[in-house]
Coordinates of C-alpha atoms in Angstrom, one line a residue:
M1 CA 110.7 112.5 3.1
A2 CA 113.9 112.6 5.1
S3 CA 116.1 109.5 4.8
R4 CA 116.6 107.4 7.9
R5 CA 120.1 107.2 9.3
K6 CA 121.6 104.7 11.7
G7 CA 124.0 106.1 14.2
F8 CA 127.0 104.3 15.7
P9 CA 130.1 105.1 17.6
L10 CA 133.3 105.5 15.6
R11 CA 136.7 105.4 17.3
L12 CA 139.5 107.1 15.4
P13 CA 143.0 108.0 16.3
P14 CA 143.3 111.7 17.2
E15 CA 145.5 112.5 14.1
V16 CA 143.0 110.9 11.8
L17 CA 140.2 112.9 13.3
D18 CA 142.2 116.1 13.0
E19 CA 142.8 115.4 9.2
V20 CA 139.1 114.7 8.6
R21 CA 138.2 117.7 10.6
G22 CA 140.5 119.9 8.5
W23 CA 139.2 118.4 5.3
A24 CA 135.7 118.9 6.4
E25 CA 136.3 122.6 7.1
Q26 CA 137.9 123.1 3.6
E27 CA 134.8 121.4 2.0
M28 CA 132.4 123.3 4.3
R29 CA 130.9 120.1 5.7
S30 CA 130.5 118.8 9.2
V31 CA 132.8 116.0 10.2
N32 CA 129.9 113.6 10.1
A33 CA 129.0 114.6 6.5
Q34 CA 132.7 114.4 5.5
I35 CA 133.0 110.9 6.8
E36 CA 129.8 109.9 5.0
W37 CA 131.1 111.5 1.8
I38 CA 134.4 109.7 2.1
L39 CA 132.6 106.3 2.6
R40 CA 130.2 106.9 -0.3
E41 CA 133.1 107.9 -2.6
A42 CA 135.1 104.9 -1.6
L43 CA 132.1 102.6 -2.4
R44 CA 131.6 104.3 -5.7
R45 CA 135.3 103.9 -6.7
R46 CA 135.1 100.2 -5.7
G47 CA 132.0 99.5 -7.8
R48 CA 129.9 98.8 -4.8
G49 CA 126.9 100.3 -3.3
E50 CA 124.8 100.5 -6.5
R51 CA 121.8 101.4 -4.3
I52 CA 123.6 104.2 -2.6
E53 CA 123.2 107.7 -3.8
P54 CA 126.5 109.4 -5.1
P55 CA 128.2 111.8 -2.6
R56 CA 126.7 115.2 -2.7
E57 CA 128.6 118.4 -2.9
P58 CA 128.3 120.7 0.1
D59 CA 125.4 122.9 0.4
P60 CA 126.3 126.1 2.3
Q61 CA 122.8 126.4 3.5
D62 CA 122.7 122.9 4.8
P63 CA 124.1 122.5 8.4
A64 CA 124.4 118.7 7.9

């Protein structure tokens, strides 16, 4: 069963978006998947989000 996701607009300064885009390309992720990974990793490092799955590594077959 696919997980449900809630969409929302995110406003970022252009230079931040450019950095995230470059990082996403290096990791073979979409910008959206990269932002989700960053947020999950930040929550994990802070000891939060126990109910949240750990960030997953990119799957080259998954267009995420």
